PDB file of C-alpha atoms in Angstrom:
ATOM      1  CA  MET A1435       0.000   0.000   0.000  1.00  0.00           C
ATOM      2  CA  THR A1436       1.110   3.487  -0.674  1.00  0.00           C
ATOM      3  CA  TYR A1437       0.415   6.230   1.809  1.00  0.00           C
ATOM      4  CA  PRO A1438      -1.459   8.379   2.466  1.00  0.00           C
ATOM      5  CA  LEU A1439      -4.600   6.280   2.156  1.00  0.00           C
ATOM      6  CA  PRO A1440      -7.385   8.767   1.467  1.00  0.00           C
ATOM      7  CA  HIS A1441     -10.466   7.000   2.796  1.00  0.00           C
ATOM      8  CA  VAL A1442     -10.187   4.056   5.196  1.00  0.00           C
ATOM      9  CA  ALA A1443     -11.934   2.915   8.357  1.00  0.00           C
ATOM     10  CA  VAL A1444     -10.271   2.260  11.688  1.00  0.00           C
ATOM     11  CA  LEU A1445     -12.156   0.257  14.291  1.00  0.00           C
ATOM     12  CA  THR A1446     -11.094   0.814  17.895  1.00  0.00           C
ATOM     13  CA  GLY A1447     -12.458  -1.332  20.689  1.00  0.00           C
ATOM     14  CA  ASP A1448     -12.016  -2.399  24.262  1.00  0.00           C
ATOM     15  CA  LEU A1449     -13.531  -5.352  26.044  1.00  0.00           C
ATOM     16  CA  VAL A1450     -16.284  -4.680  28.576  1.00  0.00           C
ATOM     17  CA  ASN A1451     -15.681  -6.023  32.109  1.00  0.00           C
ATOM     18  CA  SER A1452     -12.376  -7.576  31.076  1.00  0.00           C
ATOM     19  CA  THR A1453     -11.181  -7.697  34.700  1.00  0.00           C
ATOM     20  CA  GLY A1454     -14.172  -9.822  35.670  1.00  0.00           C
ATOM     21  CA  ALA A1455     -13.700 -12.093  32.657  1.00  0.00           C
ATOM     22  CA  GLY A1456     -10.120 -12.952  33.559  1.00  0.00           C
ATOM     23  CA  THR A1457      -6.903 -13.106  31.586  1.00  0.00           C
ATOM     24  CA  ASP A1458      -7.587 -16.371  29.721  1.00  0.00           C
ATOM     25  CA  LEU A1459     -10.978 -15.284  28.374  1.00  0.00           C
ATOM     26  CA  VAL A1460      -9.655 -11.832  27.491  1.00  0.00           C
ATOM     27  CA  ASN A1461      -6.752 -13.357  25.553  1.00  0.00           C
ATOM     28  CA  GLN A1462      -9.102 -15.744  23.745  1.00  0.00           C
ATOM     29  CA  ALA A1463     -11.551 -12.943  22.902  1.00  0.00           C
ATOM     30  CA  ILE A1464      -8.785 -10.669  21.582  1.00  0.00           C
ATOM     31  CA  GLY A1465      -7.499 -13.637  19.582  1.00  0.00           C
ATOM     32  CA  ARG A1466     -10.935 -14.024  17.986  1.00  0.00           C
ATOM     33  CA  VAL A1467     -10.999 -10.331  17.068  1.00  0.00           C
ATOM     34  CA  ASP A1468      -7.530 -10.705  15.516  1.00  0.00           C
ATOM     35  CA  ILE A1469      -8.711 -13.697  13.460  1.00  0.00           C
ATOM     36  CA  MET A1470     -11.798 -11.750  12.371  1.00  0.00           C
ATOM     37  CA  ALA A1471      -9.615  -8.812  11.302  1.00  0.00           C
ATOM     38  CA  ALA A1472      -7.552 -11.180   9.161  1.00  0.00           C
ATOM     39  CA  ALA A1473     -10.737 -12.569   7.588  1.00  0.00           C
ATOM     40  CA  ILE A1474     -11.985  -9.044   6.880  1.00  0.00           C
ATOM     41  CA  GLY A1475      -8.723  -8.439   5.059  1.00  0.00           C
ATOM     42  CA  THR A1476      -9.743 -11.105   2.541  1.00  0.00           C
ATOM     43  CA  TRP A1477     -13.046  -9.471   1.597  1.00  0.00           C
ATOM     44  CA  PRO A1478     -13.171  -8.537  -2.115  1.00  0.00           C
ATOM     45  CA  GLY A1479     -11.061  -5.500  -2.949  1.00  0.00           C
ATOM     46  CA  ASN A1480     -10.109  -4.899   0.679  1.00  0.00           C
ATOM     47  CA  GLY A1481      -6.573  -5.634   1.871  1.00  0.00           C
ATOM     48  CA  ARG A1482      -4.678  -6.408   5.053  1.00  0.00           C
ATOM     49  CA  ALA A1483      -6.511  -5.234   8.173  1.00  0.00           C
ATOM     50  CA  HIS A1484      -3.426  -4.334  10.296  1.00  0.00           C
ATOM     51  CA  PHE A1485      -4.667  -5.580  13.686  1.00  0.00           C
ATOM     52  CA  THR A1486      -2.998  -4.144  16.810  1.00  0.00           C
ATOM     53  CA  ARG A1487      -3.686  -5.044  20.440  1.00  0.00           C
ATOM     54  CA  PHE A1488      -3.057  -2.409  23.092  1.00  0.00           C
ATOM     55  CA  ARG A1489      -3.538  -1.784  26.821  1.00  0.00           C
ATOM     56  CA  GLY A1490      -4.393  -5.412  27.575  1.00  0.00           C
ATOM     57  CA  ASP A1491      -8.041  -5.413  26.548  1.00  0.00           C
ATOM     58  CA  GLY A1492      -7.925  -2.830  23.752  1.00  0.00           C
ATOM     59  CA  TRP A1493      -7.554  -3.374  20.034  1.00  0.00           C
ATOM     60  CA  GLN A1494      -7.611  -1.571  16.696  1.00  0.00           C
ATOM     61  CA  PHE A1495      -7.608  -2.518  13.077  1.00  0.00           C
ATOM     62  CA  LEU A1496      -7.548  -0.674   9.819  1.00  0.00           C
ATOM     63  CA  ILE A1497      -9.975  -1.536   7.028  1.00  0.00           C
ATOM     64  CA  PRO A1498      -8.588  -0.320   3.693  1.00  0.00           C
ATOM     65  CA  ARG A1499     -12.074  -0.042   2.141  1.00  0.00           C
ATOM     66  CA  ALA A1500     -14.143   2.197   4.426  1.00  0.00           C
ATOM     67  CA  HIS A1501     -17.458   0.934   3.070  1.00  0.00           C
ATOM     68  CA  TYR A1502     -16.829  -2.337   4.954  1.00  0.00           C
ATOM     69  CA  ALA A1503     -16.765  -0.597   8.376  1.00  0.00           C
ATOM     70  CA  LEU A1504     -20.311  -1.365   9.550  1.00  0.00           C
ATOM     71  CA  ARG A1505     -20.155  -4.951   8.282  1.00  0.00           C
ATOM     72  CA  ALA A1506     -16.820  -5.435  10.077  1.00  0.00           C
ATOM     73  CA  LEU A1507     -18.205  -3.997  13.317  1.00  0.00           C
ATOM     74  CA  VAL A1508     -21.156  -6.398  13.234  1.00  0.00           C
ATOM     75  CA  CYS A1509     -18.810  -9.335  12.512  1.00  0.00           C
ATOM     76  CA  VAL A1510     -16.614  -8.487  15.510  1.00  0.00           C
ATOM     77  CA  HIS A1511     -19.666  -8.433  17.778  1.00  0.00           C
ATOM     78  CA  ALA A1512     -20.897 -11.706  16.266  1.00  0.00           C
ATOM     79  CA  VAL A1513     -17.584 -13.517  16.780  1.00  0.00           C
ATOM     80  CA  LEU A1514     -17.505 -12.435  20.429  1.00  0.00           C
ATOM     81  CA  LYS A1515     -21.087 -13.659  20.941  1.00  0.00           C
ATOM     82  CA  THR A1516     -20.123 -17.192  19.809  1.00  0.00           C
ATOM     83  CA  VAL A1517     -18.816 -17.956  23.300  1.00  0.00           C
ATOM     84  CA  ASP A1518     -21.149 -16.987  26.161  1.00  0.00           C
ATOM     85  CA  ALA A1519     -18.269 -16.327  28.563  1.00  0.00           C
ATOM     86  CA  PHE A1520     -16.441 -13.902  26.261  1.00  0.00           C
ATOM     87  CA  PRO A1521     -16.661 -10.246  27.199  1.00  0.00           C
ATOM     88  CA  LEU A1522     -18.303  -8.026  24.607  1.00  0.00           C
ATOM     89  CA  SER A1523     -16.539  -5.022  23.163  1.00  0.00           C
ATOM     90  CA  ARG A1524     -17.252  -1.334  22.853  1.00  0.00           C
ATOM     91  CA  ILE A1525     -16.340  -0.323  19.310  1.00  0.00           C
ATOM     92  CA  SER A1526     -15.965   2.993  17.557  1.00  0.00           C
ATOM     93  CA  ALA A1527     -15.291   3.507  13.866  1.00  0.00           C
ATOM     94  CA  GLY A1528     -13.294   6.361  12.419  1.00  0.00           C
ATOM     95  CA  LEU A1529     -13.491   7.163   8.732  1.00  0.00           C
ATOM     96  CA  GLY A1530     -10.878   9.245   6.969  1.00  0.00           C
ATOM     97  CA  SER A1531      -7.273   9.088   5.936  1.00  0.00           C
ATOM     98  CA  VAL A1532      -4.175   7.359   7.255  1.00  0.00           C
ATOM     99  CA  ASP A1533      -1.038   9.363   6.569  1.00  0.00           C
ATOM    100  CA  GLN A1534       1.502   6.690   7.401  1.00  0.00           C
ATOM    101  CA  LEU A1535       1.694   3.190   8.806  1.00  0.00           C
ATOM    102  CA  PRO A1536       5.326   2.511   9.686  1.00  0.00           C
ATOM    103  CA  GLY A1537       5.923  -1.193  10.136  1.00  0.00           C
ATOM    104  CA  GLY A1538       2.247  -2.096   9.856  1.00  0.00           C
ATOM    105  CA  ASP A1539       1.535  -1.460  13.555  1.00  0.00           C
ATOM    106  CA  LEU A1540      -1.261   1.015  14.245  1.00  0.00           C
ATOM    107  CA  SER A1541       0.413   2.271  17.432  1.00  0.00           C
ATOM    108  CA  ASP A1542       2.802   4.285  15.242  1.00  0.00           C
ATOM    109  CA  ALA A1543       0.291   5.277  12.568  1.00  0.00           C
ATOM    110  CA  SER A1544      -1.178   8.718  12.050  1.00  0.00           C
ATOM    111  CA  GLY A1545      -4.156  10.242  10.294  1.00  0.00           C
ATOM    112  CA  ASN A1546      -7.643  11.521  10.940  1.00  0.00           C
ATOM    113  CA  ALA A1547      -9.258   8.041  10.746  1.00  0.00           C
ATOM    114  CA  LEU A1548      -7.229   7.038  13.803  1.00  0.00           C
ATOM    115  CA  VAL A1549      -8.075  10.232  15.669  1.00  0.00           C
ATOM    116  CA  ALA A1550     -11.796   9.844  14.896  1.00  0.00           C
ATOM    117  CA  SER A1551     -11.889   6.205  15.984  1.00  0.00           C
ATOM    118  CA  GLY A1552     -10.392   7.091  19.364  1.00  0.00           C
ATOM    119  CA  GLN A1553     -12.983   9.719  20.170  1.00  0.00           C
TER     120      GLN A1553
END
């Protein structure tokens, strides 16, 4: 991919009541979100989702084709609902540009899609 990307989506989420769920369930739930992000990257015309975990129960991923944002959000909720004990996730979506993505990790990325998803 060449940067800047003019119109992408960034989903930002954190697990609800992760302390009560415990480390094992949190790790499994985040793992499911990571797998879902990879699957979303295979949707037609999309591209790699660039999943990043942060702050223990937080996560983000970039969706190169912004029109997939709502579908991706629903899929993340659905994958977490497959196991009753998994914590659910709050999710926000930011639409806009990504100016750079050094090394593929969103923790070093910049752009208004990332800012919007964090608000």
